[in-house]
Amino acid sequence: MNTQIDNLLHEYRKFPPSEKFSREAEVSADLYDEAKADRLEFWARQARELLHWDTPFTRTLDWTNPPFAKWFDDGKLNVAYNCLDRHVEAGNGSRVAFHWEGEQGDTRTVTYAELTEEVKRAANVLAGLGIGQGDRVAIYLPMIPEAVISMLAVARLGAAHSVIFGGFSADSIRSRVDDASAKLVITADGGWRKGKVSALKPAVDAALEARGDLGPQETVTNVLVVKRGENEVDWTENRDLWWHDEMAKASAEHDAEAFEAENPLFILYTSGTTGKPKGILHTSGGYLTQCAFTHKAVFDLKPESDVFWCTADVGWITGHSYVVYGPLANGTTQVLYEGTPDTPHPGRWWEIIEKYKVTTFYTAPTAIRSFMKLGRKIPKKFDLSSIRLLGSVGEPINPEAWMWYRKVIGAKAAPIVDTWWQTETGAIMISALPAVTETKPGSAQVPIPGIAIDVVDEAGVPVGADSGGLLVVTEPWPAMLRGIWGDPERYKETYWEKFGDKYFAGDGARLDHEGDIWLLGRVDDVMNVSGHRLSTAEIESALVAHPFTAEAAVVGASDETTGQAVVAFVIIKESMLEESAAVEDIAAVLRSHVGEQIGPIARPRDVFVVNELPKTRSGKIMRRLLRDVAEGREVGDTTTLADTTVMQIITGQVTAK
Ligand code: WTA
């Protein structure tokens, strides 16, 4: 990582927006001045202009009980109404909301009028199953329109959704359903992935059966099942219901009730530094305001003519904010794609861009790097001339990938916005404004208008230009998390204890000589694999849950395609040495065990069986040294180890493989 940082900081190419782009743009540099003059009034104006309020708010921010913020808290609105009905009422019902493309090539075009009607029906179905304000609904679906419909139906009723990424295991579903006490699970028989149906319902069945004598009483009363994969599924009478049966019976009339701006909208689980994922809580008015504002300003949105495609799955925050809430609040036409980028051929994404004339494309560096590896010939076969703006999110984008993205996908003309934010921040925080900023490959650059960010040292003192430190947010922001579900103490400890009055993001950053921000990756034990957050502790605890494992240490090693890769070092229990020796490939066994416990994305790239782990005298594992081994580097300073010979042994064992 360090050599990469040095390279990054010698990157001083700049790309100003074209005169035409700036001239035709929706937003200008005035926004910075306006926000600087009165930050709260700036956000209040965005909230009033971008959203419909049934009861207008009079208070913008209540920060009397930090770090628990309330935004627009005496106002009332309905989030789904804002994303749907009002566009239909404004005469835009026939505008396409989604060009949906199934992996097999089947398609559906869903207009705003149709989406509104479907969501109304679904809201009636959910209400009939007893869902209302104050309830939680778990959603475990593929990328099909029903995923969006479900989220909005839950929001329409004032309940909160917890979307669980379709790649997660039964265990992960169980712990999320329990943590949120969900009443209902919405799933599908299966979805298409890599040319075959990948079943989903069996994982939900297994999760709900896996109660044993664990925990409180089952909170889930029903499972609503969308038919998509047409695969055979088991059925639990009185609990399981087919989505299409219930939708056919439901009325298409539903009046949206207004709820307080601070009504919970969703919980989304993300990895932290301990083994247990955190349920990040977001609420309604502030979240929707910042999603709508950033979607409009950062992507220079022209709702009448743009076709926006954010490739993220709705199981992640990027899908929540830039597939569902931001774009729909702004009445955007989007592409929604079910499958993988290389199915049935490696040009599938570019084919979709050509087919729907996508203007604005938002994806992750890991995807860009894997396309780079395949070569420019593949995208060159397609007409990508509709593209006018490109976005990147999820991890630092290395300048080489940035330049490739610009040249090959953006025809050397489309500006690139590198957007930094987190599940916790809810919406984009740092990004160029494409019509204003001269972009620099590799730097996310500047806080968006209305957001206050700094880089500080361990003591919380700003480092100033040309120095590195920790990224902090210095003022509350509308889409900020309102806490960790059920654990206010952990919220305070994780984000606020370090600096007291500043939000600690967990990322290292540097300011260059012009004050632009360069993100340098996590400073805690969180890895970033293909733009997905994984915690070392979570994978270690999955590994030690296997009967073979005595101890495990996990590190994120840099990887050309995925950014970081999971590398595990395990010690086998004495009592299991014989049994494990009989297994042909222990690494493969442990890899698939992690896959079952957490999900395939968490499977280690490498598992090394070792006799010892490097520990300090106080017993702390020195992951830094393991990372050196995993990345094939000379092992660094070992003087604080309890046993300084241990690294020689480990290096020997690893290179012998
Ligand atoms: C990293 C994804 C550099 C960062 C929206 C952050 C980035 C974590 C960028 C959040 C970027 C995200 N440049 N790093 N443009 N965007 N990150 O919660 O380490 O899945 O803390 O949210 O991803 O990941 P999360």
XYZ file of C-alpha atoms and ligand atoms in Angstrom:
682
model
C 0.000 0.000 0.000
C 2.797 2.402 0.893
C 4.498 2.357 -2.479
C 1.097 2.889 -4.026
C 0.599 5.978 -1.858
C 3.917 7.418 -2.988
C 2.929 6.883 -6.604
C -0.414 8.482 -6.000
C 1.120 11.561 -4.544
C 3.263 12.136 -7.574
C 0.185 12.185 -9.738
C -0.463 15.771 -10.737
C -2.311 15.494 -14.026
C -5.459 17.584 -14.138
C -8.511 17.432 -16.334
C -10.785 20.471 -16.453
C -14.387 19.965 -17.595
C -14.994 20.855 -21.216
C -16.476 24.247 -21.884
C -19.580 22.594 -23.310
C -20.075 20.403 -20.243
C -19.812 23.385 -17.917
C -22.080 25.534 -20.033
C -24.825 22.923 -20.107
C -24.452 21.843 -16.490
C -27.209 21.969 -13.898
C -25.033 23.196 -11.049
C -22.292 25.756 -10.692
C -19.624 26.840 -8.216
C -22.156 29.152 -6.532
C -23.262 26.210 -4.408
C -19.961 26.277 -2.517
C -20.393 29.957 -1.697
C -23.991 29.529 -0.659
C -23.157 26.611 1.643
C -20.197 28.463 3.106
C -22.321 31.509 3.902
C -24.955 29.499 5.812
C -24.527 25.752 5.909
C -27.797 24.942 7.652
C -29.833 27.254 5.474
C -28.213 25.636 2.438
C -29.452 22.194 3.530
C -32.859 23.563 4.472
C -33.214 24.963 0.963
C -32.237 21.623 -0.586
C -34.759 19.822 1.615
C -37.538 22.226 0.651
C -36.751 22.308 -3.053
C -35.945 18.672 -3.684
C -38.634 17.029 -1.551
C -42.333 17.245 -0.861
C -43.203 17.837 2.790
C -46.734 17.193 4.056
C -45.829 19.207 7.122
C -43.035 21.690 6.427
C -40.221 21.686 8.972
C -39.227 24.760 10.956
C -36.104 23.341 12.638
C -33.184 22.341 10.430
C -30.765 20.695 12.863
C -31.095 19.686 16.487
C -27.601 18.914 17.802
C -28.362 19.432 21.473
C -27.630 15.803 22.289
C -24.516 14.959 20.269
C -23.686 12.605 18.642
C -27.412 11.964 18.129
C -28.536 14.354 15.395
C -32.044 15.248 14.332
C -32.625 16.943 11.004
C -35.833 18.687 9.936
C -37.432 16.913 12.881
C -40.736 18.763 13.113
C -41.439 18.134 9.428
C -43.367 15.184 8.024
C -43.057 13.409 4.699
C -43.541 10.077 3.023
C -40.360 8.792 1.388
C -42.143 6.562 -1.144
C -44.520 9.354 -2.144
C -41.450 11.475 -2.843
C -39.940 8.761 -5.031
C -43.129 7.872 -6.898
C -46.573 9.485 -6.706
C -45.437 13.053 -7.006
C -43.717 12.349 -10.325
C -46.925 10.797 -11.631
C -48.970 13.733 -10.319
C -46.558 16.101 -12.081
C -47.387 14.426 -15.410
C -44.308 12.204 -15.644
C -46.046 8.872 -15.117
C -45.047 7.608 -18.539
C -41.338 8.298 -17.938
C -39.322 5.104 -17.600
C -38.119 4.518 -14.066
C -36.240 1.315 -14.874
C -35.015 -0.386 -17.978
C -34.587 -3.733 -16.298
C -32.435 -6.361 -17.924
C -32.363 -9.947 -16.690
C -29.172 -11.925 -17.014
C -30.807 -14.241 -19.561
C -31.709 -11.270 -21.745
C -35.348 -10.991 -20.652
C -36.366 -7.374 -20.115
C -38.978 -5.250 -18.370
C -39.633 -1.580 -18.788
C -41.178 -0.049 -15.694
C -42.577 3.479 -15.890
C -43.103 5.745 -12.898
C -46.861 5.120 -13.135
C -46.326 1.358 -13.111
C -43.785 1.473 -10.319
C -46.133 3.591 -8.225
C -48.991 1.168 -8.752
C -46.834 -1.852 -7.896
C -45.563 -0.206 -4.737
C -49.122 0.681 -3.688
C -50.188 -2.920 -4.184
C -47.168 -4.205 -2.295
C -47.833 -1.755 0.540
C -51.358 -3.184 0.798
C -49.949 -6.725 0.840
C -47.509 -5.831 3.610
C -50.122 -3.960 5.633
C -52.320 -7.050 5.333
C -49.501 -9.066 6.903
C -49.452 -6.706 9.854
C -46.566 -4.462 8.819
C -46.722 -0.831 9.871
C -44.713 1.982 11.414
C -42.215 0.651 13.945
C -41.730 -2.753 12.254
C -38.708 -4.183 10.416
C -38.809 -6.186 7.194
C -35.823 -8.199 5.932
C -35.328 -8.263 2.152
C -33.200 -10.964 0.501
C -33.712 -10.636 -3.232
C -31.816 -10.624 -6.512
C -31.565 -7.453 -8.622
C -35.106 -7.543 -9.928
C -37.702 -4.752 -9.851
C -39.354 -6.438 -6.845
C -36.298 -5.554 -4.757
C -36.944 -1.858 -5.323
C -40.716 -2.312 -5.012
C -40.280 -4.083 -1.662
C -38.012 -1.395 -0.251
C -40.390 1.368 -1.258
C -43.469 -0.504 0.001
C -41.825 -0.866 3.418
C -40.890 2.828 3.388
C -44.407 3.800 2.332
C -45.810 2.163 5.465
C -43.321 3.905 7.736
C -41.639 0.598 8.574
C -37.878 0.013 8.189
C -36.208 -2.397 5.799
C -33.071 -4.392 6.323
C -31.776 -5.498 2.950
C -29.471 -8.496 3.135
C -27.162 -8.923 0.149
C -28.114 -12.039 -1.838
C -24.569 -13.408 -1.482
C -24.843 -13.737 2.281
C -25.281 -17.066 4.029
C -28.085 -18.482 6.184
C -26.074 -17.621 9.313
C -25.783 -13.999 8.241
C -29.524 -13.855 7.554
C -30.268 -15.351 10.961
C -28.135 -12.860 12.869
C -29.554 -9.880 10.958
C -33.158 -11.012 11.342
C -32.599 -11.492 15.070
C -30.737 -8.251 15.634
C -33.542 -6.241 14.023
C -36.418 -8.490 15.242
C -37.771 -8.583 11.690
C -41.404 -9.627 11.300
C -41.359 -10.481 7.626
C -38.767 -11.728 5.137
C -39.172 -11.000 1.428
C -37.160 -13.327 -0.784
C -37.277 -15.121 -4.144
C -37.053 -18.753 -5.163
C -33.788 -17.818 -6.892
C -32.113 -15.384 -9.259
C -29.863 -15.674 -12.287
C -26.123 -15.509 -11.698
C -23.366 -16.569 -14.091
C -25.733 -18.350 -16.419
C -27.576 -20.425 -13.832
C -30.268 -20.047 -11.247
C -28.806 -19.410 -7.842
C -31.329 -20.399 -5.183
C -32.170 -17.899 -2.433
C -35.107 -19.295 -0.489
C -33.198 -22.310 0.913
C -30.904 -19.915 2.794
C -33.920 -18.157 4.308
C -35.469 -21.529 5.206
C -32.224 -22.653 6.828
C -31.892 -19.375 8.708
C -35.406 -19.615 10.090
C -35.026 -23.286 10.997
C -31.706 -22.717 12.717
C -33.229 -21.530 15.932
C -32.400 -24.446 18.180
C -32.455 -23.111 21.699
C -30.862 -19.835 20.656
C -32.194 -16.435 21.523
C -35.695 -15.155 21.940
C -38.834 -16.340 20.228
C -38.995 -16.283 16.442
C -40.110 -12.837 15.317
C -40.694 -13.721 11.661
C -44.318 -14.559 10.972
C -44.285 -14.699 7.170
C -41.985 -15.202 4.205
C -43.101 -13.593 0.969
C -41.559 -15.297 -2.066
C -41.102 -13.765 -5.505
C -41.032 -16.287 -8.345
C -37.964 -15.581 -10.431
C -35.691 -18.610 -10.763
C -38.546 -21.113 -11.269
C -36.450 -23.508 -9.168
C -38.138 -25.996 -6.843
C -38.457 -24.685 -3.292
C -39.658 -26.137 0.006
C -42.813 -24.611 1.367
C -43.847 -23.958 4.957
C -47.633 -23.762 5.119
C -49.060 -20.804 7.028
C -45.747 -18.985 6.827
C -44.769 -18.835 3.140
C -46.742 -16.846 0.591
C -46.170 -16.298 -3.124
C -45.672 -12.643 -3.964
C -47.678 -12.926 -7.221
C -50.686 -14.480 -5.450
C -50.789 -11.768 -2.825
C -50.177 -8.948 -5.318
C -53.018 -10.199 -7.543
C -55.425 -9.996 -4.612
C -54.269 -6.576 -3.393
C -55.805 -3.238 -4.241
C -53.813 -0.758 -6.321
C -55.114 2.140 -4.226
C -53.016 3.259 -1.311
C -52.728 6.683 0.268
C -49.293 7.443 1.609
C -49.323 8.632 5.201
C -46.750 11.221 6.221
C -44.240 10.284 8.940
C -41.815 12.344 10.993
C -38.538 13.189 9.278
C -36.678 11.120 11.873
C -38.781 8.004 11.330
C -36.386 5.067 10.711
C -36.103 4.247 7.004
C -33.675 1.348 7.056
C -31.023 -0.617 8.841
C -28.060 -1.821 6.812
C -25.437 -4.088 8.330
C -21.792 -3.388 7.732
C -18.528 -4.823 8.994
C -16.698 -3.098 11.783
C -13.609 -3.912 13.775
C -15.282 -6.556 15.928
C -16.827 -9.822 14.834
C -20.422 -8.631 14.985
C -21.714 -6.570 12.045
C -23.190 -3.207 12.947
C -26.757 -2.327 12.042
C -26.352 1.180 10.667
C -29.571 3.131 11.163
C -30.777 5.734 8.685
C -33.879 7.877 8.959
C -36.067 9.626 6.414
C -35.934 13.375 5.764
C -32.225 14.149 6.093
C -31.164 10.977 4.324
C -33.453 11.580 1.362
C -32.393 15.225 1.127
C -28.698 14.413 0.843
C -29.275 11.476 -1.516
C -31.358 13.650 -3.828
C -28.980 16.605 -3.631
C -25.804 14.626 -4.257
C -27.390 12.609 -7.026
C -28.393 15.820 -8.736
C -25.207 17.820 -8.151
C -22.491 15.167 -8.413
C -24.042 13.489 -11.449
C -25.209 16.755 -13.025
C -28.597 15.155 -13.427
C -30.884 16.022 -16.322
C -33.991 13.985 -15.482
C -35.617 14.430 -18.903
C -32.718 13.110 -20.928
C -30.292 11.181 -18.738
C -30.140 7.413 -18.417
C -28.352 6.665 -15.166
C -26.757 3.341 -14.377
C -25.305 2.576 -10.977
C -24.073 -1.012 -11.078
C -24.236 -1.602 -7.312
C -26.491 -4.277 -5.861
C -29.307 -2.932 -3.684
C -27.835 -5.072 -0.899
C -25.156 -2.392 -0.384
C -25.456 1.246 0.607
C -24.569 2.389 -2.916
C -27.629 0.556 -4.198
C -29.821 2.070 -1.482
C -28.740 5.647 -2.126
C -27.983 5.648 -5.876
C -30.313 3.002 -7.307
C -33.309 3.557 -5.078
C -33.599 6.755 -3.055
C -31.549 9.474 -4.768
C -32.404 8.691 -8.398
C -36.086 7.955 -7.762
C -36.562 11.073 -5.620
C -35.186 12.979 -8.621
C -37.438 11.209 -11.150
C -34.513 9.606 -12.995
C -34.583 6.973 -15.735
C -32.259 4.124 -14.811
C -30.876 0.787 -15.881
C -31.219 -2.116 -13.472
C -29.297 -5.286 -14.337
C -29.772 -8.609 -12.625
C -26.625 -10.473 -13.507
C -22.865 -10.552 -13.556
C -20.737 -8.341 -15.856
C -19.350 -11.241 -17.873
C -22.466 -13.296 -18.556
C -23.057 -14.507 -21.204
C -20.053 -12.637 -22.647
C -17.404 -10.275 -21.260
C -18.884 -7.258 -23.049
C -22.276 -7.520 -21.361
C -22.080 -4.201 -19.502
C -20.977 -2.295 -22.609
C -23.736 -3.944 -24.607
C -26.250 -2.699 -22.018
C -24.823 0.829 -22.184
C -25.176 0.786 -25.969
C -28.689 -0.673 -25.836
C -30.161 1.821 -23.367
C -27.921 4.769 -24.317
C -26.657 5.179 -20.776
C -25.415 8.727 -20.171
C -24.133 8.423 -16.627
C -22.324 5.352 -15.401
C -21.373 4.749 -11.748
C -19.272 1.743 -10.787
C -16.383 0.521 -8.627
C -12.620 0.515 -9.297
C -12.456 -3.262 -8.879
C -14.775 -3.669 -11.876
C -12.774 -1.188 -13.918
C -9.543 -3.037 -13.148
C -10.984 -6.380 -14.150
C -12.133 -4.916 -17.479
C -8.695 -3.390 -17.948
C -7.201 -6.858 -17.642
C -9.466 -8.149 -20.398
C -8.317 -5.367 -22.697
C -9.887 -2.440 -24.507
C -10.918 -4.539 -27.499
C -14.040 -5.694 -25.713
C -15.572 -2.284 -24.883
C -14.400 -0.960 -28.265
C -16.863 -3.310 -29.966
C -19.764 -1.294 -28.568
C -21.053 2.203 -29.126
C -20.474 4.004 -25.835
C -20.921 7.494 -27.262
C -24.003 8.169 -25.123
C -21.792 8.395 -22.021
C -21.238 11.926 -20.764
C -20.242 11.362 -17.137
C -18.504 8.583 -15.187
C -18.421 7.877 -11.459
C -16.340 5.711 -9.151
C -17.022 4.517 -5.620
C -15.996 2.004 -3.011
C -12.229 2.250 -2.758
C -9.426 4.458 -3.954
C -9.159 4.392 -7.740
C -5.558 4.091 -8.852
C -4.541 6.638 -11.517
C -3.903 3.900 -14.081
C -7.479 2.626 -13.782
C -8.765 6.214 -13.769
C -6.975 6.954 -17.050
C -8.228 3.753 -18.642
C -11.780 4.569 -17.531
C -11.445 8.024 -19.039
C -9.904 6.925 -22.323
C -11.660 3.680 -23.074
C -15.100 4.187 -21.543
C -15.341 7.978 -21.475
C -13.803 8.710 -24.929
C -11.350 11.131 -23.243
C -14.204 13.568 -22.725
C -16.536 12.456 -19.954
C -15.563 13.876 -16.557
C -14.918 11.302 -13.815
C -16.264 11.873 -10.320
C -14.495 9.840 -7.651
C -16.960 9.777 -4.762
C -15.926 9.009 -1.182
C -18.553 8.043 1.352
C -19.605 5.163 3.606
C -22.598 3.130 4.728
C -22.539 5.394 7.776
C -22.488 8.679 5.877
C -25.543 7.580 3.864
C -24.650 9.659 0.814
C -21.672 11.123 -1.042
C -19.424 13.357 1.087
C -16.299 14.006 -0.981
C -16.389 14.378 -4.748
C -15.627 16.689 -7.594
C -18.577 18.598 -9.056
C -18.174 17.650 -12.704
C -18.910 21.041 -14.217
C -16.705 22.909 -11.773
C -13.739 20.882 -10.536
C -10.543 20.159 -12.434
C -10.305 16.448 -11.738
C -7.126 14.673 -10.635
C -6.757 10.944 -11.253
C -6.672 9.149 -7.902
C -7.955 11.939 -5.679
C -11.550 12.196 -4.431
C -10.684 15.884 -3.992
C -13.078 18.125 -2.051
C -16.051 17.895 0.311
C -19.308 18.566 -1.513
C -21.059 21.854 -0.652
C -22.542 21.752 2.855
C -20.146 19.071 4.145
C -17.270 19.833 6.516
C -14.314 17.466 6.378
C -10.741 17.632 7.605
C -7.610 15.540 7.923
C -6.240 15.524 11.468
C -3.448 13.900 13.461
C -3.937 11.475 16.380
C -4.579 14.418 18.680
C -7.288 15.813 16.428
C -5.198 18.729 15.139
C -5.655 19.541 11.424
C -2.520 18.506 9.512
C -2.723 21.146 6.799
C -1.580 20.985 3.176
C 0.903 18.356 2.026
C 0.430 16.086 5.067
C -1.296 12.860 6.007
C -3.555 11.835 8.882
C -7.055 10.630 9.673
C -10.209 11.654 7.870
C -12.881 13.280 10.056
C -16.229 14.948 9.474
C -16.336 18.065 11.601
C -20.034 19.034 11.387
C -23.184 16.892 11.452
C -24.672 16.203 8.007
C -28.243 15.376 6.904
C -27.712 11.735 5.816
C -25.509 10.792 8.760
C -26.252 7.543 10.538
C -28.474 8.076 13.540
C -26.824 5.247 15.429
C -26.181 1.522 15.539
C -29.421 -0.398 15.877
C -29.946 -1.308 19.512
C -26.469 -0.213 20.607
C -26.054 3.527 21.265
C -22.860 2.935 23.254
C -21.146 1.187 20.356
C -22.151 4.097 18.121
C -20.451 6.575 20.453
C -17.380 4.421 20.979
C -16.822 3.558 17.332
C -17.196 6.954 15.751
C -17.023 9.687 18.387
C -14.844 8.608 21.288
C -11.565 9.168 19.481
C -12.015 12.894 18.878
C -15.068 13.845 20.958
C -16.594 16.396 18.637
C -15.576 14.974 15.255
C -16.826 11.908 13.408
C -13.962 9.431 12.902
C -14.424 7.699 9.549
C -11.749 5.007 9.982
C -9.925 6.081 6.799
C -6.442 7.479 6.402
C -6.096 10.458 4.064
C -3.637 13.022 2.787
C -4.068 16.598 1.731
C -1.962 17.588 -1.246
C -0.363 20.985 -1.763
C -3.626 22.310 -3.185
C -5.763 20.981 -0.350
C -7.261 18.097 -2.360
C -8.011 14.924 -0.403
C -6.413 11.581 -1.301
C -7.941 8.576 0.460
C -5.407 6.012 1.626
C -7.576 3.126 2.831
C -8.768 1.964 6.223
C -6.703 2.523 9.327
C -8.585 -0.101 11.341
C -9.029 -3.843 10.914
C -11.506 -3.462 8.109
C -10.570 -4.729 4.651
C -11.918 -3.546 1.355
C -12.323 -6.430 -1.063
C -13.830 -5.504 -4.428
C -15.300 -2.431 -2.776
C -16.987 -4.499 -0.069
C -16.190 -4.059 3.567
C -15.088 -7.101 5.511
C -13.707 -7.201 9.008
C -10.673 -9.255 9.924
C -12.323 -10.139 13.234
C -15.464 -11.425 11.558
C -13.519 -13.783 9.296
C -11.229 -14.857 12.127
C -14.197 -15.806 14.243
C -15.667 -17.771 11.334
C -12.339 -19.613 10.981
C -12.045 -20.508 14.654
C -15.615 -21.799 14.568
C -14.289 -24.682 12.459
C -13.363 -27.766 14.520
C -9.829 -27.868 13.034
C -8.848 -24.346 13.973
C -7.102 -23.351 17.170
C -6.211 -19.793 16.192
C -6.561 -17.613 13.147
C -5.271 -14.278 11.915
C -6.596 -12.546 8.834
C -5.082 -9.701 6.864
C -6.016 -7.748 3.773
C -3.198 -8.090 1.236
C -3.109 -5.853 -1.795
C -4.504 -7.502 -4.897
C -4.314 -6.255 -8.459
C -7.985 -6.763 -9.236
C -9.930 -6.727 -5.995
C -7.938 -3.951 -4.284
C -7.409 -6.109 -1.235
C -7.723 -9.857 -0.818
C -8.397 -11.882 2.311
C -5.373 -13.875 3.439
C -5.694 -16.151 6.462
C -3.089 -17.759 8.691
C -4.387 -20.604 10.840
C -3.026 -22.869 13.509
C -4.561 -26.347 13.658
C -5.589 -27.747 17.070
C -3.174 -30.360 18.443
C -6.055 -32.758 18.879
C -7.047 -32.348 15.245
C -3.642 -32.759 13.632
C -4.235 -36.354 12.673
C -7.732 -35.826 11.403
C -6.805 -32.728 9.433
C -3.775 -34.455 7.920
C -6.183 -36.883 6.292
C -7.895 -34.020 4.487
C -6.415 -33.474 1.083
C -6.781 -29.710 0.953
C -7.283 -28.065 4.351
C -7.140 -24.613 2.791
C -10.068 -25.459 0.518
C -12.069 -26.825 3.449
C -11.518 -23.682 5.485
C -12.191 -21.402 2.550
C -15.566 -22.956 1.910
C -16.311 -22.965 5.626
C -15.913 -19.172 5.685
C -18.104 -18.997 2.600
C -20.840 -20.885 4.410
C -20.532 -18.872 7.594
C -20.482 -15.404 6.075
C -20.876 -15.621 2.316
C -18.737 -16.253 -0.767
C -17.325 -12.695 -0.802
C -15.592 -13.377 2.513
C -13.797 -16.534 1.315
C -10.034 -16.087 1.803
C -7.913 -16.000 -1.335
C -5.187 -17.880 0.551
C -5.224 -19.930 3.729
C -1.818 -20.737 5.185
C -1.504 -23.357 7.887
C 1.255 -22.278 10.292
C 2.547 -23.356 13.712
C 2.692 -19.918 15.274
C 1.346 -16.413 14.904
C 3.413 -13.294 15.516
C 2.330 -11.740 18.796
C 3.476 -8.866 20.922
C 4.322 -9.466 24.566
C 0.803 -8.416 25.462
C -0.566 -11.072 23.103
C -1.750 -8.841 20.278
C -1.351 -10.340 16.812
C 0.931 -8.192 14.650
C -1.037 -8.192 11.429
C 1.404 -5.755 9.857
C 4.028 -8.507 9.730
C 1.613 -11.043 8.323
C 0.682 -8.552 5.646
C 4.366 -8.315 4.699
C 4.430 -12.081 4.242
C 1.144 -12.143 2.357
C 2.357 -9.469 -0.034
C 5.719 -11.198 -0.494
C 7.707 -8.340 1.057
C 10.691 -8.318 3.335
C 9.255 -8.633 6.838
C 9.388 -5.327 8.750
C 10.497 -4.509 12.270
C 9.969 -7.521 14.542
C 11.546 -6.201 17.711
C 8.289 -5.894 19.628
C 7.465 -9.565 19.105
C 7.481 -11.850 22.121
C 9.450 -14.368 20.069
C 11.459 -12.758 17.299
C 12.146 -16.009 15.451
C 8.502 -16.671 14.764
C 8.424 -14.661 11.540
C 11.266 -16.678 10.046
C 9.302 -19.836 10.733
C 6.102 -18.439 9.223
C 7.858 -17.085 6.158
C 9.480 -20.464 5.689
C 6.161 -22.260 5.981
C 4.383 -19.940 3.586
C 7.055 -19.918 0.880
C 7.346 -23.692 1.095
C 3.789 -23.913 -0.248
C -13.849 3.114 1.099
C -19.318 2.457 0.185
C -11.438 5.769 -1.465
C -13.433 3.812 2.382
C -19.965 3.730 -0.362
C -14.709 3.856 3.191
C -13.362 4.810 -0.679
C -15.358 2.541 2.811
C -14.121 5.508 -1.651
C -16.853 2.577 2.931
C -13.421 6.365 -2.560
C -15.460 4.312 -0.425
N -12.079 6.467 -2.417
N -12.034 4.948 -0.597
N -14.040 7.028 -3.525
N -15.408 5.176 -1.460
N -14.228 4.067 0.046
O -19.516 1.424 3.797
O -12.449 3.034 3.030
O -19.244 -0.103 1.793
O -14.487 3.954 4.576
O -19.555 2.371 1.549
O -14.980 2.319 1.446
O -17.417 1.386 2.436
P -18.990 1.195 2.425
